[in-house]
Coordinates of C-alpha atoms and ligand atoms in Angstrom, one line a residue:
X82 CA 0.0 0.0 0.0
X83 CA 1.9 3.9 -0.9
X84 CA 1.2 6.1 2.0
X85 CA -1.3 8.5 -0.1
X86 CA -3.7 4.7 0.1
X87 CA -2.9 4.6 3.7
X88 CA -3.4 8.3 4.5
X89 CA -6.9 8.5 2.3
X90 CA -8.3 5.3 4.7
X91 CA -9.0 8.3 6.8
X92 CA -9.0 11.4 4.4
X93 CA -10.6 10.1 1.4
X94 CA -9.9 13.2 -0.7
X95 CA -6.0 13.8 0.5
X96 CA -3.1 14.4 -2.2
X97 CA 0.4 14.8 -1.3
X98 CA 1.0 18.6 -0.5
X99 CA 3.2 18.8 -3.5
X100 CA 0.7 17.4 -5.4
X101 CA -1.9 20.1 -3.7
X102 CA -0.2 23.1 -3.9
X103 CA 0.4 22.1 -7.9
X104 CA -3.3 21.7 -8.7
X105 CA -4.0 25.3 -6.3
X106 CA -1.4 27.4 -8.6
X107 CA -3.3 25.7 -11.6
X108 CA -6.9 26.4 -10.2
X109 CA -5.6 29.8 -9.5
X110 CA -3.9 30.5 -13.3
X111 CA -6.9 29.7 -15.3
X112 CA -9.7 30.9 -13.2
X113 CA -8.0 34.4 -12.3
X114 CA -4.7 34.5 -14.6
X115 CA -2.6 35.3 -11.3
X116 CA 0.8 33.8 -11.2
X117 CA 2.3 33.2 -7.7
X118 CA 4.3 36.3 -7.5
X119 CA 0.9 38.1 -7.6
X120 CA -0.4 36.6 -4.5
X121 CA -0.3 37.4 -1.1
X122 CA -0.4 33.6 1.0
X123 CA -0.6 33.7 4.4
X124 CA -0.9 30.6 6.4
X125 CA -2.8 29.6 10.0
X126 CA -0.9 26.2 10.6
X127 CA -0.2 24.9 13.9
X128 CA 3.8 25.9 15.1
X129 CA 5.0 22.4 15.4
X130 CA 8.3 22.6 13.5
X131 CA 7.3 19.0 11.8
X132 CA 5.2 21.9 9.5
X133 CA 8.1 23.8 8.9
X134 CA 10.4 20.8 8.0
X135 CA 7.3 19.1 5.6
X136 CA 6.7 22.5 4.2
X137 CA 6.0 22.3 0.7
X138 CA 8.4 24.2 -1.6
X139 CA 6.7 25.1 -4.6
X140 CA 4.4 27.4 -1.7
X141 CA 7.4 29.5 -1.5
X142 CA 6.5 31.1 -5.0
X143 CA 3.8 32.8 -3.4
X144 CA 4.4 36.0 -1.4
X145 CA 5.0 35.2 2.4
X146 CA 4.1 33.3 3.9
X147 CA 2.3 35.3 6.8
X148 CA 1.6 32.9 9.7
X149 CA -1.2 33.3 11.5
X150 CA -1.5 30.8 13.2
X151 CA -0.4 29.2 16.7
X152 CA -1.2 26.0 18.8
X153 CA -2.9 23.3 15.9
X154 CA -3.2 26.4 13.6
X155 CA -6.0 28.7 15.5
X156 CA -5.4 32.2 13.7
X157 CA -4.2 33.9 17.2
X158 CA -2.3 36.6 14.9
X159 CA -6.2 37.8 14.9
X160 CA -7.3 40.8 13.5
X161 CA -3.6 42.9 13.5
X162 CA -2.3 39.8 12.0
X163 CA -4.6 39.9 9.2
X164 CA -5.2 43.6 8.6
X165 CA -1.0 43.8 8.4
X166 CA -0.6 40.6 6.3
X167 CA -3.3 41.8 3.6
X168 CA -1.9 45.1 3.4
X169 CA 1.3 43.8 1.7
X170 CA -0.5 42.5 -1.1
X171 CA 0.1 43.4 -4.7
X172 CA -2.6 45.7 -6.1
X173 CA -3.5 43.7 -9.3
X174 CA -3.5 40.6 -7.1
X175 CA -5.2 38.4 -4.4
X176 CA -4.8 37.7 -1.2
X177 CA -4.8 33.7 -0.1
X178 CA -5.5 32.4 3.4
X179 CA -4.7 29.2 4.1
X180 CA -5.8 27.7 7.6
X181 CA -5.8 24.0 8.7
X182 CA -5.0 22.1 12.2
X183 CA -2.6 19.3 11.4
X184 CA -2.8 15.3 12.2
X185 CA 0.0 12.6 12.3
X186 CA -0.7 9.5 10.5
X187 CA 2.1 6.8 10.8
X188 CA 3.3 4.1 7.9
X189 CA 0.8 1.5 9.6
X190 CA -1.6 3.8 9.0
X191 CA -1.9 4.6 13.3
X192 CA -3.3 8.4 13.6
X193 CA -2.5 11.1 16.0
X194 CA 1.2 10.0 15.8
X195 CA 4.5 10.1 13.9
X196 CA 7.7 9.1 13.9
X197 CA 10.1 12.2 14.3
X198 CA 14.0 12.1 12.6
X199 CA 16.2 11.2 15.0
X200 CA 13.8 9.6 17.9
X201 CA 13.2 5.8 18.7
X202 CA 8.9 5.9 19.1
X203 CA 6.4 7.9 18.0
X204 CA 5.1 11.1 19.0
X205 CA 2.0 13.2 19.0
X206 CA 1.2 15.2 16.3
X207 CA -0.7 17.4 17.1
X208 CA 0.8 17.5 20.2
X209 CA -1.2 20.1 21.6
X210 CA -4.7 18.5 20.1
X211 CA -3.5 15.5 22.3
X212 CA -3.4 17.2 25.3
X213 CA -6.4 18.8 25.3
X214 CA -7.7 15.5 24.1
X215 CA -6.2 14.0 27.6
X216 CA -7.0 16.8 29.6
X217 CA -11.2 16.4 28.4
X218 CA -11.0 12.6 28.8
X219 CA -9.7 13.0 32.6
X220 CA -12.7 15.9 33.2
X221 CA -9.7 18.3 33.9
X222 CA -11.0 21.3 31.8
X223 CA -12.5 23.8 33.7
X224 CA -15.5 25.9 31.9
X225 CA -13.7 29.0 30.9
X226 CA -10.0 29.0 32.4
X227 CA -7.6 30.3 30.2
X228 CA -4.3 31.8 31.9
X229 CA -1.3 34.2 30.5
X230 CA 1.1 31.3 30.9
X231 CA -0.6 28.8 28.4
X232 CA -3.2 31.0 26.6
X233 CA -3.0 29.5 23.5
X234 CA -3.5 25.5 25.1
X235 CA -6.2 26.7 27.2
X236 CA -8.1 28.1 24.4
X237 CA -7.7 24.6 22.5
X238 CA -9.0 23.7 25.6
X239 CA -12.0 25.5 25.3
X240 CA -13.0 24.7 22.0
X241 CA -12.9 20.9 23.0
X242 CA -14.9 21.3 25.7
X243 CA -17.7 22.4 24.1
X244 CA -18.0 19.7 21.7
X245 CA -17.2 17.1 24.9
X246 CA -19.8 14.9 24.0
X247 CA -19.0 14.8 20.3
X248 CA -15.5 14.4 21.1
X249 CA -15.8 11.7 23.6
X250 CA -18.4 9.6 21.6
X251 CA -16.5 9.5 18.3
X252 CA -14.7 6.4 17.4
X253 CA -11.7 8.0 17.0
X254 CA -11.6 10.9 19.4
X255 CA -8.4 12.7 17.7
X256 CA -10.0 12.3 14.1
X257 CA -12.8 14.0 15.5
X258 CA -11.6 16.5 18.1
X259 CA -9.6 17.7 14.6
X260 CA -12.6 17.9 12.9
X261 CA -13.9 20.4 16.2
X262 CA -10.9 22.2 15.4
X263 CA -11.3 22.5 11.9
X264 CA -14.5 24.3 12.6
X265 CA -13.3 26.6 15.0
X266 CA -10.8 28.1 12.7
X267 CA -12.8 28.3 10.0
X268 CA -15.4 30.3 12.2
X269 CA -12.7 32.2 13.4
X270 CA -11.1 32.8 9.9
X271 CA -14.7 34.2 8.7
X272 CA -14.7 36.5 11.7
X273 CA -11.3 38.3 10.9
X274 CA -12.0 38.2 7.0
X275 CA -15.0 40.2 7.7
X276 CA -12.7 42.8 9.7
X277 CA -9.9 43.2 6.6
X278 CA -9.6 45.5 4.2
X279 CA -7.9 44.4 1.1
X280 CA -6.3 46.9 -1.6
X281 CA -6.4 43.7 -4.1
X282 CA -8.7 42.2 -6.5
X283 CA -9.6 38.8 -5.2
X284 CA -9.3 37.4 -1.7
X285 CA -8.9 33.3 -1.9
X286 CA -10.0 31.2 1.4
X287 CA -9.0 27.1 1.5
X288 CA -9.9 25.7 4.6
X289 CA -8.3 21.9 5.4
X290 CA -6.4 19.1 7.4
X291 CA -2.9 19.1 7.2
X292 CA -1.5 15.9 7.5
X293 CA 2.0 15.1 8.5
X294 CA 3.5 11.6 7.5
X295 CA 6.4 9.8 9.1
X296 CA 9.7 11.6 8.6
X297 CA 10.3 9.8 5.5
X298 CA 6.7 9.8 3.8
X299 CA 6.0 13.6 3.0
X300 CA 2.7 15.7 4.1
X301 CA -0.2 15.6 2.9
X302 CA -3.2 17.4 2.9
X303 CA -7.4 17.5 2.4
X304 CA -9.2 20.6 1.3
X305 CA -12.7 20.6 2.9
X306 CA -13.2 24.4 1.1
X307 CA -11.7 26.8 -1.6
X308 CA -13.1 29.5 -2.7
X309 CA -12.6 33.5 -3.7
X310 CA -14.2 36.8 -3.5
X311 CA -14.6 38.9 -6.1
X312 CA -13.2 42.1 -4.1
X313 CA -15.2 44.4 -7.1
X314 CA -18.4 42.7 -6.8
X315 CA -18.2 40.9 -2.9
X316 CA -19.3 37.9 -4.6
X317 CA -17.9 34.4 -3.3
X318 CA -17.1 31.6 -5.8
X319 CA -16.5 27.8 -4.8
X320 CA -13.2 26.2 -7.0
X321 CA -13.4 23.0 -5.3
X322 CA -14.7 21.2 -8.3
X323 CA -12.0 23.0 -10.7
X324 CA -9.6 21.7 -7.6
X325 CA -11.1 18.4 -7.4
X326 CA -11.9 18.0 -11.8
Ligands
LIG566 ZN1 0.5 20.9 16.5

C-alpha cells in the first residue's frame, strides 16, 4: 500500500502537499490569470516545526508566507495579524489564506502520531490537540480558564470542551476532536475576514487538514473548502470542483 492509500483510509480526498499546492497554482492561473508572484499567502498552521520541515516548496513562489497561526493552527495573529498581512499584497492581485490544524498518521496507517528524525517511538502530532484531548477525557477542563502562561493551550481547551460529547463519543476521538478544530478556525477565519480591508482584487480562502506523514513519507493534505471573492463585486465563488476535476 503507498502512503497516499494509507493516508486517504482516513481522508478520502487527500493528495500529497506537492501534489496540492500544484493543482492550487493551476486552479488559481486559469480561473483568475494570477501567477504566484501576484499573491499574497498567508498561512494559519499549527507551530510544530514537523510543519516547517514538511513545508512544501513550490508554496514558497507565493508572497509570504504570513503565519497566523499558533497552537494546531487557530489564527491567534487575529485581526492585527490579518489587517497587516493583507496590506502587503500586490494591487493587481489576491490575497490567499490558508488555515488547517494538522494530524499525524504513521506508515501502519496509526493516527494522531509520527515518527520524528532522529527519535526511537512515535510522537503526538498534534501534540497540543492530544493534550487537550487528555486533559477532556480526565474531566480536567474547567468551563472557561484560560491563563497568561498557556493561553493558546487553554483556548484549544475551550473549543474541546464544548464539543465534549462529540469528542468523547467518536470512534476516533483525535479524528474528531480535529474535525472540532477544523471548525473553529474556519469560524474564526470568517470572523477576521470580515474585519480586513484588502487593496487587491480577489481574496482566496482554503480551509483543510494538514496531514503530516512519518519523517520519511512527505505531508499531505485534504481541502474541505476553496473559494474567492470577487473584491469588485463581494461575490464568493466555490473552485473546489475546478480543484477536485
Ligand atoms: Zn500541532
Amino acid at each position: 500500500m503507498t502512503h497516499l492509500e494509507t493516508v486517504r483510509k482516513w481522508y478520502p480526498k487527500a493528495k500529497t502537499s506537492i501534489e496540492v499546492v500544484d493543482k492550487f497554482l493551476d486552479v488559481i492561473e486559469n480561473r483568475l490569470g494570477l501567477k504566484p508572484s501576484q499573491l499574497m499567502h498567508a498561512d494559519s498552521l499549527c507551530c510544530d516545526d514537523v510543519n516547517t520541515i514538511q513545508y512544501p516548496p513550490r508554496a514558497m513562489e507565493l508572497l509570504g508566507p504570513f503565519h497566523l497561526g499558533g497552537l494546531n493552527g487557530y489564527p491567534f495573529a487575529g485581526v492585527t495579524g490579518m489587517n497587516a498581512f493583507a496590506h502587503h499584497v500586490p494591487e493587481d492581485g489576491a490575497v490567499v489564506v490558508f488555515y488547517a490544524p494538522h494530524i499525524g498518521i504513521t506508515k501502519d496507517g496509526t493516527i494522531g502520531e509520527i515518527h520524528r528524525m532522529g527519535q526511537s517511538s512515535n510522537s503526538s502530532c498534534c501534540g497540543a490537540a492530544k493534550g487537550a484531548l487528555g486533559k477532556l477525557l480526565n474531566n480536567e477542563i474547567k468551563e472557561g480558564e484560560i491563563t497568561d502562561l498557556d493561553y493558546q493551550m487553554n483556548t484549544i481547551e475551550q473549543i474541546f470542551l464544548k464539543q465534549a460529547d462529540r469528542i468523547k463519543s467518536a470512534e476516533s476521538q483525535i479524528f474528531e476532536a480535529t474535525e472540532v478544530m477544523y471548525e473553529a478556525i474556519n469560524e474564526r477565519i470568517e470572523k477576521l475576514v470580515a474585519k480586513t480591508n484588502y487593496p487587491c482584487k480577489y481574496v482566496v480562502l482554503i480551509g483543510g487538514i494538514y496531514i503530516n506523514g512519518d519523517r520519511d513519507m512527505g505531508s499531505f493534505c485534504e481541502y474541505k473548502r476553496f473559494d474567492y471573492i470577487d473584491l469588485s463585486t463581494n461575490k464568493r465563488i466555490n473552485l473546489m470542483e475546478d480543484f477536485y476535476a
